Amino acid sequence: MEIFDVAIVGGGPAGSVCAAFCSRAGLGTLVLEREDFPREKVCGDCLNPSCWPVLERLGLVAPVRDLPHSKLDSVEFIAIGGRNVIVDLPSGDDCELSVKRSLFDALLLKRAQELGAHVREETTVTALSHDGNWKIETASGENFSARILVGADGRNSTVARLCNLLPRPARERVALQAHIPLPRNFGRRVILQFLPEGYSGQAPVNTTELNLCLVGTPPTISRLRRWAEEHFEITADQSWRTITPLTRSSIPCAHENLFFIGDAARVVEPFTGEGIYYAMRSAELAATAISKVIRGGDRQSALHEFTRDCGEMYRGRLSINRLARSAVLWPRVGSLFVRAAQIQPAIIGLLTRKIVSREL
Ligand SMILES: Cc1cc2nc3c(=O)[nH]c(=O)nc-3n(C[C@H](O)[C@H](O)[C@H](O)COP(=O)(O)OP(=O)(O)OC[C@H]3O[C@@H](n4cnc5c(N)ncnc54)[C@H](O)[C@@H]3O)c2cc1C
């Protein structure tokens, strides 16, 4: 059996970007992905401007801009009761845009393949063992072998579960997502709307479709869905994608021969729309560390640097993420914040700029 240098479980933004950088560094790279791409995923579909530098390093800026998308020029916060505050988003090359995950994720996975990664779709990892190398078993009965394993398989990571590292999920909230016809005159704004039962995120993803997300608790989510059906005049047979948990503890990202990246390592509050950036950047950092380990560099210092750089990536941003989490857990508090921002808009402008500023 061929022994790959690195096997990556999950072909979302984290897995594909890690595979692309590992392949470009000359490593024998395998991606095992459960789904058949292109596939949609529960997400607001918004790309934070921090994503651009990573995409640039993969030669993907123009291909992403060539996908059907919407350039977003403002974010509108709406309080319970309807009061609102609008904050401008960066323009030009640093803009935030929205693109359907089916298109974006397929483009990243294709790039990994072009750079030499072996990609197996419709391949679900079901069991793992380690005897110097990793033996990876899949639902189809096919087995694979690799020196290093990467868990890039999202918030309910199978790799973490099989390694007894998955924290107990707090099933406190649930998200629903759908693409619905774009309401007339919606414009190029993202709407973050507090509702008594939770919140809704809305963003156009092209000239005809709106990404609609609803976040609530298990008892309130059906009321939120009814609100959306009425508000957007959508029928009760609209199909929704769903995901939970929205929060869980993080997992240490570096272990002996085992790395976790993206949502598999740390789940962030979706309200601020940064998860794809963290997935891609942690993937790039992991690829650097993996290359060093495979090429015989000092393993401990590679793992240490990766852990440090991941910590650096979140530093200063997690506090805003926690603030956002409090606002959405208690939508009435979030609404008060929006009303305060009507009087003093500088605060919400500052927080928004911090979230949507371009990083390294
Ligand atoms: C409601 C909501 C809205 C959001 N909105 C935004 C937003 O607007 N912008 C933003 O940046 N982020 C947003 N996020 C967060 C974002 O969706 C995630 O952070 C991002 O998808 C993480 O990427 P990933 O590659 O780590 O994981 P994922 O995208 O989850 O990819 C994991 C992949 O692993 C595969 N997989 C899982 N198990 C296995 C297995 N056993 N074997 C093989 N393959 C497997 C899955 O099929 C999947 O393709 C939102 C999240 C939610 C819940």
Short mmCIF file of C-alpha atoms in Angstrom, two decimals, residues 115-307:
data_model
loop_
_atom_site.label_atom_id
_atom_site.label_comp_id
_atom_site.label_asym_id
_atom_site.label_seq_id
_atom_site.Cartn_x
_atom_site.Cartn_y
_atom_site.Cartn_z
CA LEU A 115 -0.97 21.04 -7.33
CA GLY A 116 -0.72 17.24 -7.08
CA ALA A 117 -2.93 16.17 -4.17
CA HIS A 118 -4.78 12.85 -4.51
CA VAL A 119 -8.42 13.53 -3.75
CA ARG A 120 -10.97 10.85 -2.91
CA GLU A 121 -14.54 12.09 -2.69
CA GLU A 122 -17.47 10.06 -1.30
CA THR A 123 -14.94 8.52 1.07
CA THR A 124 -15.93 8.60 4.73
CA VAL A 125 -13.25 7.92 7.32
CA THR A 126 -14.59 5.48 9.92
CA ALA A 127 -11.60 4.11 11.88
CA LEU A 128 -7.97 5.00 12.64
CA SER A 129 -5.00 3.20 14.08
CA HIS A 130 -1.38 4.17 14.53
CA ASP A 131 1.65 1.89 14.49
CA GLY A 132 4.38 4.30 13.36
CA ASN A 133 2.19 5.25 10.38
CA TRP A 134 -1.53 5.98 10.40
CA LYS A 135 -3.87 3.34 9.03
CA ILE A 136 -7.08 4.97 7.87
CA GLU A 137 -10.20 2.90 7.27
CA THR A 138 -13.14 4.13 5.23
CA ALA A 139 -16.82 3.22 4.92
CA SER A 140 -16.23 1.64 1.49
CA GLY A 141 -13.72 -0.80 3.01
CA GLU A 142 -10.76 0.84 1.28
CA ASN A 143 -7.80 1.56 3.59
CA PHE A 144 -5.07 4.18 3.33
CA SER A 145 -1.77 4.79 5.06
CA ALA A 146 0.07 8.02 5.91
CA ARG A 147 2.88 9.34 8.09
CA ILE A 148 0.97 12.39 9.28
CA LEU A 149 -2.77 12.78 9.75
CA VAL A 150 -4.72 16.05 9.61
CA GLY A 151 -8.24 16.41 11.02
CA ALA A 152 -9.93 19.00 8.77
CA ASP A 153 -13.33 17.41 9.09
CA GLY A 154 -15.30 20.21 10.69
CA ARG A 155 -16.96 20.91 14.02
CA ASN A 156 -18.11 17.31 14.59
CA SER A 157 -14.65 15.96 13.65
CA THR A 158 -14.58 12.18 13.24
CA VAL A 159 -10.78 12.23 13.60
CA ALA A 160 -11.08 13.95 17.00
CA ARG A 161 -13.82 11.53 18.06
CA LEU A 162 -11.81 8.47 17.01
CA CYS A 163 -8.78 9.83 18.92
CA ASN A 164 -10.95 10.48 22.03
CA LEU A 165 -10.30 14.23 21.74
CA LEU A 166 -13.74 15.53 20.75
CA PRO A 167 -15.16 17.75 23.51
CA ARG A 168 -18.72 17.08 24.59
CA PRO A 169 -20.86 19.23 22.29
CA ALA A 170 -23.12 21.79 23.89
CA ARG A 171 -26.24 21.37 21.79
CA GLU A 172 -27.46 24.73 22.98
CA ARG A 173 -28.15 26.17 19.56
CA VAL A 174 -28.91 25.07 16.05
CA ALA A 175 -28.53 26.81 12.67
CA LEU A 176 -30.68 26.54 9.55
CA GLN A 177 -29.60 27.78 6.15
CA ALA A 178 -31.16 28.03 2.69
CA HIS A 179 -30.67 29.84 -0.60
CA ILE A 180 -33.90 31.62 -1.52
CA PRO A 181 -34.89 34.00 -4.34
CA LEU A 182 -33.24 37.42 -3.83
CA PRO A 183 -35.83 39.98 -2.71
CA ARG A 184 -36.11 42.94 -5.06
CA ASN A 185 -33.95 45.96 -4.08
CA PHE A 186 -32.09 43.99 -1.42
CA GLY A 187 -28.90 45.77 -2.44
CA ARG A 188 -25.36 44.69 -1.62
CA ARG A 189 -25.66 44.65 2.16
CA VAL A 190 -25.32 41.89 4.72
CA ILE A 191 -28.14 42.00 7.26
CA LEU A 192 -27.60 40.78 10.81
CA GLN A 193 -31.00 40.88 12.42
CA PHE A 194 -31.76 40.21 16.08
CA LEU A 195 -35.09 38.51 16.69
CA PRO A 196 -36.72 37.51 19.99
CA GLU A 197 -35.96 33.84 19.22
CA GLY A 198 -32.34 34.28 18.01
CA TYR A 199 -30.99 35.96 14.90
CA SER A 200 -30.94 35.86 11.14
CA GLY A 201 -28.08 36.57 8.72
CA GLN A 202 -28.89 37.53 5.14
CA ALA A 203 -26.55 38.17 2.21
CA PRO A 204 -26.99 38.13 -1.56
CA VAL A 205 -24.70 35.51 -3.15
CA ASN A 206 -25.29 36.45 -6.80
CA THR A 207 -27.85 38.41 -8.80
CA THR A 208 -30.73 36.03 -8.07
CA GLU A 209 -30.17 34.31 -4.71
CA LEU A 210 -30.09 35.29 -1.05
CA ASN A 211 -28.26 33.28 1.59
CA LEU A 212 -30.56 33.10 4.60
CA CYS A 213 -29.29 31.78 7.94
CA LEU A 214 -31.34 31.36 11.10
CA VAL A 215 -29.76 30.70 14.47
CA GLY A 216 -31.85 29.73 17.48
CA THR A 217 -32.25 27.12 20.19
CA PRO A 218 -33.95 23.76 19.60
CA PRO A 219 -37.24 25.05 21.12
CA THR A 220 -37.20 28.36 19.15
CA ILE A 221 -35.86 27.32 15.75
CA SER A 222 -39.26 26.35 14.28
CA ARG A 223 -40.66 29.80 15.25
CA LEU A 224 -37.66 31.42 13.51
CA ARG A 225 -38.40 29.33 10.43
CA ARG A 226 -42.02 30.49 10.43
CA TRP A 227 -40.81 34.10 10.78
CA ALA A 228 -38.60 33.58 7.70
CA GLU A 229 -41.42 31.96 5.72
CA GLU A 230 -43.63 34.96 6.38
CA HIS A 231 -40.95 37.66 6.05
CA PHE A 232 -39.51 36.34 2.77
CA GLU A 233 -42.75 34.80 1.43
CA ILE A 234 -41.20 31.37 1.11
CA THR A 235 -43.22 28.19 1.17
CA ALA A 236 -43.31 25.70 4.04
CA ASP A 237 -41.75 23.06 1.77
CA GLN A 238 -38.51 25.12 1.39
CA SER A 239 -35.61 22.75 2.12
CA TRP A 240 -33.18 23.86 4.83
CA ARG A 241 -29.71 22.62 5.72
CA THR A 242 -29.00 22.34 9.42
CA ILE A 243 -26.02 22.14 11.76
CA THR A 244 -25.22 21.95 15.48
CA PRO A 245 -23.33 22.62 17.74
CA LEU A 246 -22.51 26.28 17.17
CA THR A 247 -20.06 26.33 20.06
CA ARG A 248 -17.71 23.83 21.62
CA SER A 249 -14.35 23.84 23.39
CA SER A 250 -11.25 23.92 21.21
CA ILE A 251 -8.89 20.96 20.71
CA PRO A 252 -5.09 21.39 20.93
CA CYS A 253 -4.09 21.78 17.29
CA ALA A 254 -0.74 19.93 17.33
CA HIS A 255 -0.05 16.38 18.54
CA GLU A 256 2.63 13.85 17.63
CA ASN A 257 1.93 13.12 13.90
CA LEU A 258 -1.57 14.56 14.22
CA PHE A 259 -2.83 18.06 13.41
CA PHE A 260 -6.24 19.72 13.71
CA ILE A 261 -7.20 22.70 11.57
CA GLY A 262 -10.26 24.85 10.87
CA ASP A 263 -13.51 24.04 12.67
CA ALA A 264 -12.12 20.65 13.74
CA ALA A 265 -9.67 22.53 15.99
CA ARG A 266 -11.77 25.49 17.05
CA VAL A 267 -15.36 26.49 16.36
CA VAL A 268 -15.95 30.26 16.37
CA GLU A 269 -19.22 32.17 16.64
CA PRO A 270 -20.63 32.36 13.08
CA PHE A 271 -22.13 35.86 13.63
CA THR A 272 -18.86 37.60 12.66
CA GLY A 273 -18.29 35.49 9.52
CA GLU A 274 -14.63 34.61 10.03
CA GLY A 275 -14.61 30.79 10.10
CA ILE A 276 -13.42 30.35 6.51
CA TYR A 277 -10.44 32.63 7.14
CA TYR A 278 -9.42 30.69 10.28
CA ALA A 279 -9.83 27.42 8.36
CA MET A 280 -7.61 28.55 5.49
CA ARG A 281 -4.94 30.28 7.56
CA SER A 282 -4.62 27.45 10.12
CA ALA A 283 -4.32 25.08 7.13
CA GLU A 284 -1.47 27.12 5.68
CA LEU A 285 0.32 27.17 9.03
CA ALA A 286 -0.17 23.40 9.44
CA ALA A 287 1.28 22.76 5.97
CA THR A 288 4.44 24.68 6.93
CA ALA A 289 4.84 22.61 10.11
CA ILE A 290 4.10 19.31 8.33
CA SER A 291 6.69 20.07 5.63
CA LYS A 292 9.31 20.68 8.32
CA VAL A 293 8.48 17.42 10.11
CA ILE A 294 8.47 15.31 6.93
CA ARG A 295 11.77 16.83 5.79
CA GLY A 296 13.38 15.75 9.07
CA GLY A 297 13.33 19.12 10.84
CA ASP A 298 13.03 19.43 14.60
CA ARG A 299 9.53 18.02 15.23
CA GLN A 300 8.99 19.64 18.63
CA SER A 301 9.91 23.11 17.42
CA ALA A 302 7.66 22.69 14.33
CA LEU A 303 4.72 21.70 16.56
CA HIS A 304 5.49 24.52 18.98
CA GLU A 305 5.65 27.15 16.20
CA PHE A 306 2.38 25.89 14.70
CA THR A 307 0.61 26.11 18.07
#
